[in-house]
CSV table of C-alpha atoms in Angstrom, one decimal:
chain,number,residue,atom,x,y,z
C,1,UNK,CA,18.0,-0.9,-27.1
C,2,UNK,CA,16.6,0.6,-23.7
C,3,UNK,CA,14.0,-2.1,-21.7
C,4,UNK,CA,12.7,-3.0,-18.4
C,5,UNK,CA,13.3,-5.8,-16.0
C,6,UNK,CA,10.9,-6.4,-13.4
C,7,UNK,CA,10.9,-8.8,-10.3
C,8,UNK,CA,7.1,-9.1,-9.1
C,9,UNK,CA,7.2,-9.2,-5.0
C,10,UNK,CA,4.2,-9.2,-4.0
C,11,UNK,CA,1.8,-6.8,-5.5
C,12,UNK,CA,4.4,-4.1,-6.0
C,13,UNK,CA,6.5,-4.8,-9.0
C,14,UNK,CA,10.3,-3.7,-8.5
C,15,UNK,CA,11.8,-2.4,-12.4
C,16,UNK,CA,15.2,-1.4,-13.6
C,17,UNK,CA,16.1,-0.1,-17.0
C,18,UNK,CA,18.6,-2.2,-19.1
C,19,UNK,CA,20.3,-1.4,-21.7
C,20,UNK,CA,21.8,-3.7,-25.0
C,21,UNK,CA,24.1,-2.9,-28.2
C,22,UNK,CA,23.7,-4.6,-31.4
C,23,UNK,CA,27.0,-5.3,-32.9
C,24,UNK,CA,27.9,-7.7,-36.1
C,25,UNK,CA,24.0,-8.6,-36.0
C,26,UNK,CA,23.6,-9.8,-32.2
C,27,UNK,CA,22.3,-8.1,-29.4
C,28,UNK,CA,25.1,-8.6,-26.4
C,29,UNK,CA,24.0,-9.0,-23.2
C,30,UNK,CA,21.9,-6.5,-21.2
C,31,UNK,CA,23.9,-3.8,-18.5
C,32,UNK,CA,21.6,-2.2,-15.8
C,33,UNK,CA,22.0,1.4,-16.0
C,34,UNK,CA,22.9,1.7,-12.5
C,35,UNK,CA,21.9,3.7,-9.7
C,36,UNK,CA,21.6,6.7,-11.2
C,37,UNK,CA,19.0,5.8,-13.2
C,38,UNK,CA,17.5,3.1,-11.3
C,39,UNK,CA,16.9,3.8,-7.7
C,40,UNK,CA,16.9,1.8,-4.9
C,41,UNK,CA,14.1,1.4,-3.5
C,42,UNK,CA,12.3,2.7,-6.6
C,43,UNK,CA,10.7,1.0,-9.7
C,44,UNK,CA,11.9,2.5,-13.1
C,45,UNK,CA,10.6,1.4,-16.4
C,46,UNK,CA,9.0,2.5,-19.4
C,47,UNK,CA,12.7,4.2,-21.0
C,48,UNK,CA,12.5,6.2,-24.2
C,49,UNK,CA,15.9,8.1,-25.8
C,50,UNK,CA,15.5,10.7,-27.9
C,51,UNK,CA,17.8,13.9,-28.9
C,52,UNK,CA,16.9,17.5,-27.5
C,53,UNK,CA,16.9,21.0,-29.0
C,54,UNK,CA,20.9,21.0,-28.2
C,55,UNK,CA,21.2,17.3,-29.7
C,56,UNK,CA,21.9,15.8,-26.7
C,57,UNK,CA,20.5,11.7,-26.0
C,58,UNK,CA,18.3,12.2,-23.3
C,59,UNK,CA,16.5,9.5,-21.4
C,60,UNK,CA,12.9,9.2,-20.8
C,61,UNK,CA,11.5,7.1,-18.3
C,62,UNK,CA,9.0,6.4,-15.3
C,63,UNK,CA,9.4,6.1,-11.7
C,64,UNK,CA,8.1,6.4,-8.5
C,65,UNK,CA,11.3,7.7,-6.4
C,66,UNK,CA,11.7,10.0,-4.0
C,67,UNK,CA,11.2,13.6,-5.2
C,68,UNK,CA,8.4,12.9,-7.5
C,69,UNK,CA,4.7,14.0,-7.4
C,70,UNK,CA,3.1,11.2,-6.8
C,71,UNK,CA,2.3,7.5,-8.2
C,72,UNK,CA,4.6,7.2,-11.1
C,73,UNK,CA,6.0,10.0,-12.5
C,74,UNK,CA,7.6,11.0,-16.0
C,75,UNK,CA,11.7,11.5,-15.2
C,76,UNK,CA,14.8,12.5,-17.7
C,77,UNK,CA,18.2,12.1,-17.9
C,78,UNK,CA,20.8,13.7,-20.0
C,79,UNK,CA,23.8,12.0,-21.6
C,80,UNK,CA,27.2,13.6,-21.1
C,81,UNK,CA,29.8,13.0,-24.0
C,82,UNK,CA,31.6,10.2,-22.2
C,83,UNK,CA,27.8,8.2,-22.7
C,84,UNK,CA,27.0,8.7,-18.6
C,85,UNK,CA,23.7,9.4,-18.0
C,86,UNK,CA,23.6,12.6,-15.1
C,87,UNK,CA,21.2,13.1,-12.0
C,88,UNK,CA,17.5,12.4,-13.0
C,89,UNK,CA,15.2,15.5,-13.6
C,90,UNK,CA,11.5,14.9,-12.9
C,91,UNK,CA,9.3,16.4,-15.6
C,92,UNK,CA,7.6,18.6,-13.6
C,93,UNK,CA,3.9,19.5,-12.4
C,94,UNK,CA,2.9,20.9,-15.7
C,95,UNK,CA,3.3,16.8,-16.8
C,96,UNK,CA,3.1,14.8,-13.6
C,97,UNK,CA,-0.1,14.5,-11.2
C,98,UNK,CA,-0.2,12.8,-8.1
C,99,UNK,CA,-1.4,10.0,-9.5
C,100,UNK,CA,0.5,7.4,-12.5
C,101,UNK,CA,1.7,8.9,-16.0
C,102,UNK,CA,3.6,6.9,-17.8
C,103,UNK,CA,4.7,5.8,-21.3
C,104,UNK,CA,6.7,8.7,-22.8
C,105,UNK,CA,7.8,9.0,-26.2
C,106,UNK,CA,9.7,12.3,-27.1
C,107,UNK,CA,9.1,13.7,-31.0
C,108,UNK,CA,11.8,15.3,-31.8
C,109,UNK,CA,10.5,17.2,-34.3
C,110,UNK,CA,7.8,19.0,-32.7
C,111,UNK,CA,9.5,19.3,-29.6
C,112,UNK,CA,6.9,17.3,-28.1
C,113,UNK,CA,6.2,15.0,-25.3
C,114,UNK,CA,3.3,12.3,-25.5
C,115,UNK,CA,2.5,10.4,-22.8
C,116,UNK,CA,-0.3,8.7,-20.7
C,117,UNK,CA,-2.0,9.1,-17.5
C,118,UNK,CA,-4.5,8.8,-15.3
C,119,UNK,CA,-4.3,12.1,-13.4
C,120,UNK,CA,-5.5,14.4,-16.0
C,121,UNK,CA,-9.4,15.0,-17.3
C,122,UNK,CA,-10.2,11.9,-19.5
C,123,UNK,CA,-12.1,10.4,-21.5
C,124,UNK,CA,-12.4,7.3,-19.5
C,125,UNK,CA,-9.2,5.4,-17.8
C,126,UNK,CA,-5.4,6.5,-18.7
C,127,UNK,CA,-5.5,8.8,-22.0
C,128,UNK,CA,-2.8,9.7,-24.2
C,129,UNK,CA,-1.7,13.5,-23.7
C,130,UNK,CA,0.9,16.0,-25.3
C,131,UNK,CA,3.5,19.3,-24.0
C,132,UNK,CA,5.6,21.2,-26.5
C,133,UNK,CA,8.9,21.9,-24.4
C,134,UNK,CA,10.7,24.7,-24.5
C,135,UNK,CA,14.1,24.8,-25.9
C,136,UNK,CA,15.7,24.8,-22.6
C,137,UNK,CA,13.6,21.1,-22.1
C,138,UNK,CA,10.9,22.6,-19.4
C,139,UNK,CA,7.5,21.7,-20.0
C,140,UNK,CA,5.5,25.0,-19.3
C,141,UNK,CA,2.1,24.4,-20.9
C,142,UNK,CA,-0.8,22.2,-19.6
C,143,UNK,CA,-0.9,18.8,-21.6
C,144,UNK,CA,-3.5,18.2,-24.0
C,145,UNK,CA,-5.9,15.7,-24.8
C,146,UNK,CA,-5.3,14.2,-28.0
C,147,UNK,CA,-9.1,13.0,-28.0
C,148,UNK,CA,-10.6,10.6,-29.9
C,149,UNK,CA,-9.5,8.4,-32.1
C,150,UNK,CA,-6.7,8.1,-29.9
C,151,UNK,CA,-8.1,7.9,-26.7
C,152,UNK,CA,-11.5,6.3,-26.1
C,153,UNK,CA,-13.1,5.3,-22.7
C,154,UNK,CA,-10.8,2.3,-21.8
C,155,UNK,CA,-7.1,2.8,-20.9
C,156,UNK,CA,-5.2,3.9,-23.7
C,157,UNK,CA,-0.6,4.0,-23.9
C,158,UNK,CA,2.5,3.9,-26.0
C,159,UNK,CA,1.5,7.0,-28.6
C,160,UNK,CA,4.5,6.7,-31.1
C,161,UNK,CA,5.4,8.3,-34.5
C,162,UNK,CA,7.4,5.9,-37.0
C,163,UNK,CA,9.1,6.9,-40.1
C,164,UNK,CA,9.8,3.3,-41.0
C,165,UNK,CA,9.9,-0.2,-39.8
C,166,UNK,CA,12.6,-0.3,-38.0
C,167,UNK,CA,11.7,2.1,-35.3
């Protein structure tokens, strides 16, 4: 299980990215994921781990650290074999905007990356948008809309496919 930790200072929440293994029935304690993943100086939240083209885990998350776009932007990290997550990647201009996105959830499927922001056309607030990566990972189109039903003129987040109750 992959969650957020935040200490409010302020107005400008500080997150880091946990992490907790259920074994014999119980959850054991939380471990941050470190540095590498969370940033000093940074706030990094919203994690999602799916499995790539190549079957690697890879991380999905948001922050606003250095190197990004702007606001909060959409970041991944690959797993090695050893279970180390390596340098962050930031998802690129063809997903991030100068202002928040956030929210991602990776089908791995479709190859596809939903998400919300707030820097795209709307339809009123934060929508809910979708990129088809490549096999190599890049996101190379322009996200789409996913329109109404899903999106409507309030703020709208967390897009996720389920194949049973346990996800």
């Amino acid at each position: 299980l992959f969650y957020t930790v935040c200490d409010v200072q302020f107005l400008a929440p500080s997150c880091a990215i946990y992490m907790s293994e259920k074994k014999d029935g119980e959850w054991k304690e939380g471990k941050t994921l470190g540095d590498e993943i969370n940033m000093k100086g940074s706030t990094n939240t919203h994690p999602f781990l799916a499995k790539n083209t190549m079957g690697q885990e890879v991380l999905y998350f948001v922050s606003n650290r250095e190197g990004g776009k702007g606001g909060l932007d959409i970041w991944y990290s690959v797993m090695n074999k050893k279970g180390v997550f390596g340098t962050p990647k930031n998802a690129g201009n063809k997903i991030n905007t100068d202002r928040d996105e956030a929210t991602p959830f990776f089908d791995t499927k479709t190859n596809t990356l939903y998400f919300s922001s707030d820097g795209w056309i709307s339809m009123g607030g934060r929508d809910i948008y979708k990129s088809h990566a490549d096999n190599s990972g890049r996101f190379n189109s322009t996200p789409e809309n996913l329109g109404a039903p899903f999106n409507s003129p309030c703020n709208d987040y967390d897009f996720r496919f389920s194949s049973n109750s346990e996800q």
